[in-house]
Structure formats: C-alpha cells, structure tokens
Coordinates of C-alpha atoms and ligand atoms in Angstrom, one line a residue:
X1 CA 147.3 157.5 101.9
X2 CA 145.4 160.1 100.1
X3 CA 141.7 161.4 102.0
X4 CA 139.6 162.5 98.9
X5 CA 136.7 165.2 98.9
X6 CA 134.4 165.4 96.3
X7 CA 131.9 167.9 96.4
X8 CA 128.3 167.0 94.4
X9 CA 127.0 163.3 93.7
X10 CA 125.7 164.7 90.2
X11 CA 126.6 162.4 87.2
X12 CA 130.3 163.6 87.0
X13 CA 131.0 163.2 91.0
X14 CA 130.0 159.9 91.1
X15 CA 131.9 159.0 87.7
X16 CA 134.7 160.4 89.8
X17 CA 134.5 158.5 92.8
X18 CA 134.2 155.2 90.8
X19 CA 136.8 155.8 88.6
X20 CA 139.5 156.8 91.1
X21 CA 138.2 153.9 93.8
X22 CA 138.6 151.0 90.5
X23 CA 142.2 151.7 90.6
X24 CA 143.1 153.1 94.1
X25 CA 142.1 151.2 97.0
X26 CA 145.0 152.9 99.5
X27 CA 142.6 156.1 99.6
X28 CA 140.0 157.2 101.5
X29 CA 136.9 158.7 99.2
X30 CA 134.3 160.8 100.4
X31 CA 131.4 162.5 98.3
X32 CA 129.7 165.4 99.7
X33 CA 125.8 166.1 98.2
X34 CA 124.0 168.9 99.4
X35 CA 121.0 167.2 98.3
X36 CA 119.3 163.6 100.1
X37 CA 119.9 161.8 96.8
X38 CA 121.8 161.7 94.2
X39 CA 121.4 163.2 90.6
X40 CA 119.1 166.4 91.9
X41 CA 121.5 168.9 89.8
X42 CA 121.4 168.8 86.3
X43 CA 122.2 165.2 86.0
X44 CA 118.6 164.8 86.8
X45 CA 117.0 167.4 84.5
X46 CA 118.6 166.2 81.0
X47 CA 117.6 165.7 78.0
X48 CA 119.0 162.0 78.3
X49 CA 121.2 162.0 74.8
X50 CA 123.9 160.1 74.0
X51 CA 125.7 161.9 71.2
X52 CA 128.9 161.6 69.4
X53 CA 130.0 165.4 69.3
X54 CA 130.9 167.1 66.8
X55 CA 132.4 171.1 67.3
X56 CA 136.1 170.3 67.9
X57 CA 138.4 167.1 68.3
X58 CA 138.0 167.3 72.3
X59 CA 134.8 166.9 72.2
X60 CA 134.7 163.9 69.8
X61 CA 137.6 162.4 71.9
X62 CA 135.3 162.5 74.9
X63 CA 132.6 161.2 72.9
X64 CA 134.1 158.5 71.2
X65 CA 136.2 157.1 74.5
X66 CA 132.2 157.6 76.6
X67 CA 130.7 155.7 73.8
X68 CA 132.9 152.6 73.8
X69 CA 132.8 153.0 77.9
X70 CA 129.4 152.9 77.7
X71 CA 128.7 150.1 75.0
X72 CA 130.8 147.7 78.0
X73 CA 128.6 149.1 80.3
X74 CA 126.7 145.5 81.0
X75 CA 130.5 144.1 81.7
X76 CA 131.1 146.8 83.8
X77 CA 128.1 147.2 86.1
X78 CA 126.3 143.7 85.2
X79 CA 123.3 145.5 84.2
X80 CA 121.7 145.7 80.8
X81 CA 121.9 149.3 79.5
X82 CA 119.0 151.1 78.3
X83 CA 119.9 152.4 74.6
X84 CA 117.4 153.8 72.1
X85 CA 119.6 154.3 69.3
X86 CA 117.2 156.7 67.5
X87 CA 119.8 159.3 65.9
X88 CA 119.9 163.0 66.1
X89 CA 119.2 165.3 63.2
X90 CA 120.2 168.9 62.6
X91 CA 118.7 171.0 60.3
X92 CA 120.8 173.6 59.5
X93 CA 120.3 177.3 57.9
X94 CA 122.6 179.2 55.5
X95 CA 123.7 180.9 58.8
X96 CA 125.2 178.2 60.0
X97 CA 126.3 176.1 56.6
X98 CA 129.7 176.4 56.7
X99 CA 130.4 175.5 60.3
X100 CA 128.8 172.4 60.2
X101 CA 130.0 171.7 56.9
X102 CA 133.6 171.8 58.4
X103 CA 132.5 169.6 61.8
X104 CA 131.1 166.7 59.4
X105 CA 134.3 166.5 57.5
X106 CA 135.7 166.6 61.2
X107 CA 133.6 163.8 62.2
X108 CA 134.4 161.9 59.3
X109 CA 138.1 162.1 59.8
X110 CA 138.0 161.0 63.3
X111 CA 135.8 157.7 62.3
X112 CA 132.3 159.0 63.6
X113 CA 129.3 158.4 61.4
X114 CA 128.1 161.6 60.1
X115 CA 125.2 162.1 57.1
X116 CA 124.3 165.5 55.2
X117 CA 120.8 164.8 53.9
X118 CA 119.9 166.8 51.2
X119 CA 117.0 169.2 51.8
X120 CA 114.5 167.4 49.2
X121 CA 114.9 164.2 51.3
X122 CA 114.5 165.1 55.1
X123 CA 111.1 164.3 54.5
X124 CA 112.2 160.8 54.6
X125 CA 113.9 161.2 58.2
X126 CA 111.1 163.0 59.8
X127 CA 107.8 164.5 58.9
X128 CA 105.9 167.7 59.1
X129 CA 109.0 169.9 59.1
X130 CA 109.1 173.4 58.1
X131 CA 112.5 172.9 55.9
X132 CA 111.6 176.4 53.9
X133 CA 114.9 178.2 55.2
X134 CA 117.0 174.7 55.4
X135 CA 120.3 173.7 53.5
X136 CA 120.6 170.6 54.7
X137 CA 120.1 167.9 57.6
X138 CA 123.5 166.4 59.7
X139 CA 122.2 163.4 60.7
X140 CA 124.2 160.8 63.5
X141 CA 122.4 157.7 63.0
X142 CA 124.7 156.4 65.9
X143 CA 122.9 159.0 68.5
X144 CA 120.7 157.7 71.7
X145 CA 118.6 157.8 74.3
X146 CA 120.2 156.9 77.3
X147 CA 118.4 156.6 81.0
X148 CA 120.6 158.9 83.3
X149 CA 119.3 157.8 86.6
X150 CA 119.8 154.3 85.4
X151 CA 123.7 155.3 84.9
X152 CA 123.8 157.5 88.0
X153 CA 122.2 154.5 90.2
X154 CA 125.3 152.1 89.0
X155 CA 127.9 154.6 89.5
X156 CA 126.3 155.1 93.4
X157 CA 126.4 151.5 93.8
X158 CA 129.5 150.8 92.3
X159 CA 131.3 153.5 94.6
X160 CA 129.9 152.0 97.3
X161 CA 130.9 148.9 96.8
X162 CA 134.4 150.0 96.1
X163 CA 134.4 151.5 99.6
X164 CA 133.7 155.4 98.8
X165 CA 131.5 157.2 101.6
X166 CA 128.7 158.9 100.4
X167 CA 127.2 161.5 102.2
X168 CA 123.7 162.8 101.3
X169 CA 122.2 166.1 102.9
X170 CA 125.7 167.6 103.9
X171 CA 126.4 170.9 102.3
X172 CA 130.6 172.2 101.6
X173 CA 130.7 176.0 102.8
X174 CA 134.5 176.2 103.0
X175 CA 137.7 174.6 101.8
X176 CA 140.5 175.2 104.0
X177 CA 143.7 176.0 102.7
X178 CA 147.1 177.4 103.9
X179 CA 147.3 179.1 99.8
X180 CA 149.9 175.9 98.9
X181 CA 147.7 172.9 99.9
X182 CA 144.2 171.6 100.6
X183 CA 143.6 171.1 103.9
X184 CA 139.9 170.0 104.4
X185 CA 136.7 171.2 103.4
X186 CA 134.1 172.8 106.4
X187 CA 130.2 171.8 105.7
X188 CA 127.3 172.2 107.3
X189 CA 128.2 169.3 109.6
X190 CA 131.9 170.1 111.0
X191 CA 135.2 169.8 109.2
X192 CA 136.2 167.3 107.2
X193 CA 140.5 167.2 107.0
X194 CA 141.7 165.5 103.6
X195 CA 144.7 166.7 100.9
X196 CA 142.6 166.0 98.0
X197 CA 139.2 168.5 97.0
X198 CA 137.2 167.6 93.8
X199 CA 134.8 170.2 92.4
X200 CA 131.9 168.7 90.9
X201 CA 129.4 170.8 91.9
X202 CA 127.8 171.4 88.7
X203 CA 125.9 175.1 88.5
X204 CA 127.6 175.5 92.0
X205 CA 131.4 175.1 90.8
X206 CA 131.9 178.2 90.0
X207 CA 131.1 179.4 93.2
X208 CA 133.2 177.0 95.2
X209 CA 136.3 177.8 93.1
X210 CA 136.2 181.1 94.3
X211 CA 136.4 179.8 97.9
X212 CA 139.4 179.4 97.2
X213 CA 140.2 182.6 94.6
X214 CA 140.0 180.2 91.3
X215 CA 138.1 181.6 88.8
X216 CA 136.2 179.5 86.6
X217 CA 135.0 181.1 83.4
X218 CA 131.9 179.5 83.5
X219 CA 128.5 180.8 82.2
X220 CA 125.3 179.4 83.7
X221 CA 122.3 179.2 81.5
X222 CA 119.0 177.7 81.7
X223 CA 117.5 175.2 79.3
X224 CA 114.0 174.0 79.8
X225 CA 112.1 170.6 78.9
X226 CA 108.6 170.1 78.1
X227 CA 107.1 166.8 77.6
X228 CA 103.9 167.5 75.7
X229 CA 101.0 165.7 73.8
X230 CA 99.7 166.5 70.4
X231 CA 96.8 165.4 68.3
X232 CA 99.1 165.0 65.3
X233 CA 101.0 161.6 65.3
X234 CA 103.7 163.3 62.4
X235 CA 106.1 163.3 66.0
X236 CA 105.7 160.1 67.4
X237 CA 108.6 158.5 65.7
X238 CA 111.8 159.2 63.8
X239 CA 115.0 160.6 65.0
X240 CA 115.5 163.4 67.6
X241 CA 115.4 166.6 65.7
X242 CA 116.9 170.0 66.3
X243 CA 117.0 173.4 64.6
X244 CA 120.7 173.9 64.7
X245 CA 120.9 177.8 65.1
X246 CA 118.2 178.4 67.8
X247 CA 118.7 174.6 69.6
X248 CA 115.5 174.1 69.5
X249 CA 114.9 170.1 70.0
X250 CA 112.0 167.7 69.9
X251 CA 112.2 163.8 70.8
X252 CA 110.0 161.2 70.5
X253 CA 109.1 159.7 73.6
X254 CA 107.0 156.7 72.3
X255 CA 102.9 156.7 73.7
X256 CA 102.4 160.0 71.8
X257 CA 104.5 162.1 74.3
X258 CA 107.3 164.5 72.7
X259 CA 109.8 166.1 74.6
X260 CA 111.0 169.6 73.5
X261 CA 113.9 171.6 74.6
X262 CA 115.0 174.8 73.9
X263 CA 116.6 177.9 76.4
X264 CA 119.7 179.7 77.2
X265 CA 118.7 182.1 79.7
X266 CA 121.6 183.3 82.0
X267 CA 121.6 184.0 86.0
X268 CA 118.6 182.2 86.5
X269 CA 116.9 179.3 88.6
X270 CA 115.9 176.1 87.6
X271 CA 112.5 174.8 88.0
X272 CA 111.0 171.2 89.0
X273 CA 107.7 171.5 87.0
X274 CA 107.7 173.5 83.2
X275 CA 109.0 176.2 83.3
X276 CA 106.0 178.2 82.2
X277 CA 108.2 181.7 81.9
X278 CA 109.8 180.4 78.6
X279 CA 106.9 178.9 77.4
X280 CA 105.8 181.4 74.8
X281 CA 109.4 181.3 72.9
X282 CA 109.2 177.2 72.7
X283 CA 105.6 177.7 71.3
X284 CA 107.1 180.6 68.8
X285 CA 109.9 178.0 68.0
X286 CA 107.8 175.1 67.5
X287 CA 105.4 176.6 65.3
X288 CA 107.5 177.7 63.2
X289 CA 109.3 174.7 62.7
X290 CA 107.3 171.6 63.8
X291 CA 104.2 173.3 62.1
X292 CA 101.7 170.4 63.6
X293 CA 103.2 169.6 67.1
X294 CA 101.2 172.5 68.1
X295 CA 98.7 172.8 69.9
X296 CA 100.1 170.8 72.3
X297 CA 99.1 169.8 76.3
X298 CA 101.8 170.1 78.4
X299 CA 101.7 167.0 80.7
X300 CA 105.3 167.6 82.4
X301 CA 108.7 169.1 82.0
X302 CA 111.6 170.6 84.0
X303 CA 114.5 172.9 83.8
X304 CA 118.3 172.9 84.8
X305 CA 121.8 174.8 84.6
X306 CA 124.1 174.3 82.3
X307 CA 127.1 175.7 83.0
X308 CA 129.1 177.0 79.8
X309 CA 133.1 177.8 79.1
X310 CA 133.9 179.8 76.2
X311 CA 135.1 177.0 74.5
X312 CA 132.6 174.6 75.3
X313 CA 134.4 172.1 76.8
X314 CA 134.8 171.3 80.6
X315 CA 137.2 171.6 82.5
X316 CA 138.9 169.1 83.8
X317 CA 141.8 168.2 86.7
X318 CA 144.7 169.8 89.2
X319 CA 145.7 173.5 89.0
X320 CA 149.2 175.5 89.1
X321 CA 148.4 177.3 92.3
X322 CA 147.3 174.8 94.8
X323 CA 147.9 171.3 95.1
X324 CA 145.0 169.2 95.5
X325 CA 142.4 171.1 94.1
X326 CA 141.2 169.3 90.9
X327 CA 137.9 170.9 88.6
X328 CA 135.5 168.7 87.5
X329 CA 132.9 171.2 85.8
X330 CA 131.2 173.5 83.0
X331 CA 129.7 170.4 81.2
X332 CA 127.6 172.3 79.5
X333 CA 125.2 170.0 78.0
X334 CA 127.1 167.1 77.5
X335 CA 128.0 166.1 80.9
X336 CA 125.8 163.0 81.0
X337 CA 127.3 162.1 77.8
X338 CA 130.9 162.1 78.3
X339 CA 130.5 160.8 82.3
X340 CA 132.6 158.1 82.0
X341 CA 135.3 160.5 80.6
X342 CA 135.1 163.0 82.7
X343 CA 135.5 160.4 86.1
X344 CA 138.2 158.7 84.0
X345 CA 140.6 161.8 83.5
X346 CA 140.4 163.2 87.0
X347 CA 141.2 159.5 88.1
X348 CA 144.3 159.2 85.9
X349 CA 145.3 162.7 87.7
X350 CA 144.9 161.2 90.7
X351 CA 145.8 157.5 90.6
X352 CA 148.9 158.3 87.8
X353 CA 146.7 155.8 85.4
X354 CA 146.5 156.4 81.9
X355 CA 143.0 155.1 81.0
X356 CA 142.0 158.3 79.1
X357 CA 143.9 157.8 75.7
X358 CA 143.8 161.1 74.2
X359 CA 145.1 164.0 76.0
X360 CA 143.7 165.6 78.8
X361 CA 145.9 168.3 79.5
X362 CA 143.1 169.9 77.0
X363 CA 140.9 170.2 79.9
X364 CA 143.3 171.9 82.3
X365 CA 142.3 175.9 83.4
X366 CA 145.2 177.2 82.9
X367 CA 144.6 176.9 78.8
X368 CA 142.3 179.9 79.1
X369 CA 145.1 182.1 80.6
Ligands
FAD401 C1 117.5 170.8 79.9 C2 118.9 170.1 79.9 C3 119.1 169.1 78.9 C4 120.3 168.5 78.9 N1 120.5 167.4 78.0 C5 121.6 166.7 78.0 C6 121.7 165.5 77.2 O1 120.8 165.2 76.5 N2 122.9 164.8 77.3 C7 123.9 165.2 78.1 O2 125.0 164.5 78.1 N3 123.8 166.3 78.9 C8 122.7 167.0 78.9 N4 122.5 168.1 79.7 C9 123.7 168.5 80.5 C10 123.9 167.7 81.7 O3 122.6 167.6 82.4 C11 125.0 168.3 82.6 O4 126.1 168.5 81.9 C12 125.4 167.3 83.7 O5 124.2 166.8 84.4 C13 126.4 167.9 84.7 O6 126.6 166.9 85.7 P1 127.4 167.4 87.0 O7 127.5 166.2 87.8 O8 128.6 168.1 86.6 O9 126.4 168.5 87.7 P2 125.1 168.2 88.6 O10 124.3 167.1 88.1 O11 124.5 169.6 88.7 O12 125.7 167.8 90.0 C14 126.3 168.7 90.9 C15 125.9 168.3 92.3 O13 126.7 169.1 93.2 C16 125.8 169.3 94.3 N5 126.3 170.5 95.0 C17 126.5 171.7 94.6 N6 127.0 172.5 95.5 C18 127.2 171.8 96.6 C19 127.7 172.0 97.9 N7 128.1 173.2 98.3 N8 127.8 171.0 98.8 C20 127.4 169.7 98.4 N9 126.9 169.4 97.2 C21 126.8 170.4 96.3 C22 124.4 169.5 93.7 O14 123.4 169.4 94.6 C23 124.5 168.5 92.6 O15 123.9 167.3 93.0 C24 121.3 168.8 79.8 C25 121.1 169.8 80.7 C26 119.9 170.5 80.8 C27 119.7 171.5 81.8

C-alpha cells in the first residue's frame, strides 16, 4: 500500500488527490495546506478563464482533454457547472503577426475553433478599442468564464469522499530522504512517514524541490486584477479582450464591473486587495487601448504568483533521481484551466492508468536537461 503526500490544496493538489483516490482505493492520501482553507494560492487569485490554448501542441492537448473533462463536470460532481462562454479576443500587433499567425493554423489542425477578424471588423466584437497599431483579432468563440472556487469546492469534497485526509493549517518544512527514496515529509506538526511526495505547492514549489536538491526552472511573476467601474457602458459586454503583446486583459463582469489584468513583475509578493504599486502601468495600458474604460473607480482586485518554465508548460510527474518524488507545478497561468489534466497525469503515474491520452512524458523535468 502506497502512503501519499501532497503538499498544497491549491487547484492542482486537489485535482491530484481526486484523480489518484478515483482509481486507487489500496492508498493512503494525505494533502498538506499551509493555509486554513483551500484555494488561498493562486487558485484563488485568477482571472477565472477557461481557454483552449494555443502556443504549442502540449498546451492544446491539456486544453482540449480539461475542456471535455470539464463539459462532464455535472456527471462527475452532480453539480451544475458555472460556464459563461463569452470568448476571448486577441488583438495582435505586427510584432507579434507571425506567431500567432502560425498558432491559429496550429489550432485549426488540432480541431479547436480559432477566428482571425480582420482589423475593419473588430468593431463588431467589441467597442471603443484603440485598433490604430492592430493587424488583426484571434478570436476563440469557445473561451469561458469559469468559477474556480466552485471547481476547487468539488474537488475538496470529492477527495473526501473518496477517503483522502486533508489537512488545513499544517505547513511541510522538510522531506526526508535517504537520496534513493522518499521517506516522509516533516511539517510544522511532527513527521509524517509515506513513499510517495507530491509537489503542488504552487509559487512555493520551487522551493520545496530544492529540499531535496531538484531544481525547478521556474520563474515567479506577479500579475494583478482590478475589478473597476466606469461611466462608459462600451465594456459591459462582448468577449474578454487582450492586447496580445503587453497581456493586458479586460472582462466583462456583467453590473457594469470590468475586471482588468495585466503584470509580470518577478520576486515579488502577492497582495489581497489592488495592488496599488502597479497601478499606474494598467492605467497607461488601458488608456491607450480601452480609450473610454478610463477613468475608472477601483472597487476591488487582488494579485498572485504565477510561476513560469521557459517553455511555458508545467511540469508534470516522477523524476530520474529519486523515487517517489513527483512535480506538480509552474502552471503559469493556466493552471485553473488544465486542473483536471494536470490531477489526471500525475494519477496515471501513480495508479499505472492511462486516462491522459496524449503523452505526458512531455511534462517530465528531465526534458529541460
Ligand atoms: C492574476 C492571475 C490571473 C490568472 N488567471 C488565470 C485564468 O484565467 N485561468 C487559469 O487557468 N489560470 C489563471 N491563473 C493561473 C492560476 O491561478 C494558477 O496556474 C493556478 O492557480 C496554480 O494552481 P496550483 O494549485 O498549482 O497553485 P496554488 O493555487 O498556489 O496552490 C499551492 C498551494 O500550496 C500551498 N503551500 C505552499 N507551500 C506549502 C507548504 N510548505 N506546506 C503546505 N502547503 C503549502 C499554498 O498555500 C497553496 O494553497 C492566473 C493567475 C494569476 C495570478
């Protein structure tokens, strides 16, 4: 019998603990959350898309097996999902033509709706847009709002129900090895003995890995959220929109509140109210681009980590060096997204399923040695 550690009950850690306890019920499942509740991290400070990807094929893989997952999700929690199919819209610069040129047709081959809307008509998509400096819009008419804390609450419940322990307010400080195998993990409580450690400590991963001397190329930067109200109503509907170089986002949030996103500022601490440092670049940004949305009242707004690879995707399950250690981590900002991908590949590691269809010895560390 295996005695399984995961470490954070952010999105990805409770994916985890679900997945792996829906097909294995000869192990023993713990998750270990720093925090009292669940979702604290990241998970909690998102910008709540649903996207199919676009980039690379790992990415739409992800995407297109999370989707599906998450279209059954009424089957598989019982619960009525909460979808705002409103699309997603990138306007993109002659700096960035050709890539996204090349992801569309990548899109397309792979079976995910993708649209290039010609300058002259983005108009029709979403109004008072600065499009002066704009090639064109790539618009996924497929793209949603999802409620994360709606998903995180039915993993939690879920997990429970499948027998996995979940203990809030208990921080890991060690993992205890003897170099070959896992051994336990020490908190701030006492020692915990299993042969099975999951990282899914979001911003904190990287960290942890190095308890151990694994180093995780991951980059943690800081995007912030504003929710705002403006007196011109040109926002209040349409699609989500970003300006594809600078990521620079607004969504309508329905009652004339717009969220808008924007930041990757390294090294540095998230906040639980606006973070009021960055505020003069997402003013710059907006007014340049959204030329109404401001002057705007802030009324709310948060920041979080997102932690980066190189290659922008995560990374994923066991390692060469020692057995039992798997990754879960460097989302980036797609790790609400692609939860139910992420919990399903470390559980095919673990239980020897195969649920994940494409491959995911894409994810593994050792393809960045
Ligand atoms: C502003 C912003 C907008 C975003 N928008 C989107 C979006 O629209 N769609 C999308 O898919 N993604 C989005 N993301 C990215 C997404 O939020 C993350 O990829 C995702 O939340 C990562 O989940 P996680 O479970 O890996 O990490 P986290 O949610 O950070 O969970 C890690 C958990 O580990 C716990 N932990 C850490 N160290 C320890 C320890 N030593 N002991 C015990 N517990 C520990 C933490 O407390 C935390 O609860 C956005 C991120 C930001 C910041």
């Amino acid at each position: 019998m295996d005695k399984i550690v995961i470490i954070g009950a952010g999105i990805q850690g409770l994916s985890t603990a679900y997945n792996i306890a829906r097909n294995n019920s000869h192990s023993e499942i713990i998750v270990i959350e720093e925090n009292k509740v669940a979702g604290k991290g990241s998970s909690g400070r998102s910008g709540s898309m649903l996207m199919k990807s676009r980039e690379n094929v790992e990415k739409i893989q992800l995407s297109l097996y999370s989707f599906e997952r998450f279209l059954n999700f009424e089957n598989e929690f019982n619960e009525h999902l909460f979808l705002n199919q409103l699309g997603f819209l990138s306007l993109v610069n002659e700096r960035m033509e050709n890539r996204y040129k090349i992801e569309h047709a990548l899109r397309l081959k792979l079976g995910v709706p993708s649209i290039v809307i010609p300058n002259k008509d983005i108009g029709k998509y979403c109004k008072g847009i600065n499009c002066n400096d704009i090639k064109f819009g790539l618009f996924g008419p497929d793209d949603c709002e999802i409620n994360p804390n709606q998903i995180i609450s039915a993993y939690e419940r879920q997990a429970i129900a499948l027998k996995v322990k979940i203990c809030y307010d208990e921080k890991a400080i060690d993992i205890v090895s003897n170099g070959k195998n896992i051994l336990g993990i020490k908190t701030n409580k006492g020692l915990i003995s299993c042969n099975i450690v999951i990282n899914a400590a979001g911003a904190n991963a990287k960290d942890i890995g190095s308890w151990l001397g694994v180093k995780l190329p991951i980059k943690n930067t800081r995007r912030s959220i504003y929710y705002v109200e403006s007196e011109s109503t040109k926002y209040n509907s349409g699609p989500m929109v970003e300006d594809a170089e600078i990521e620079w986002y607004y969504r309508p949030m329905g009652n004339q509140k717009v969220l808008i996103g924007m930041g990757l500022e390294e090294n540095l601490i998230p906040t639980d109210g606006p973070n009021m440092d960055f505020l003069p670049e997402i003013i710059k940004a907006t007014k340049y681009r959204a030329i109404d949305l401001y002057p705007f009242k802030i009324i709310g707004g948060v920041s979080g980590i997102r932690s980066l690879t190189n290659d922008k995707l995560p990374i994923i399950g066991p390692i060469d060096e020692i057995e039992g250690y798997f990754n879960n981590c460097g989302w980036g900002g797609e790790g609400i997204m692609h939860s139910p991908a992420g919990g399903t590949i470390i559980a095919d590691w673990i239980n020897s399923t195969n649920n994940y269809p494409f491959d995911k010895r894409k994810f593994l560390l050792n393809r960045f040695t």
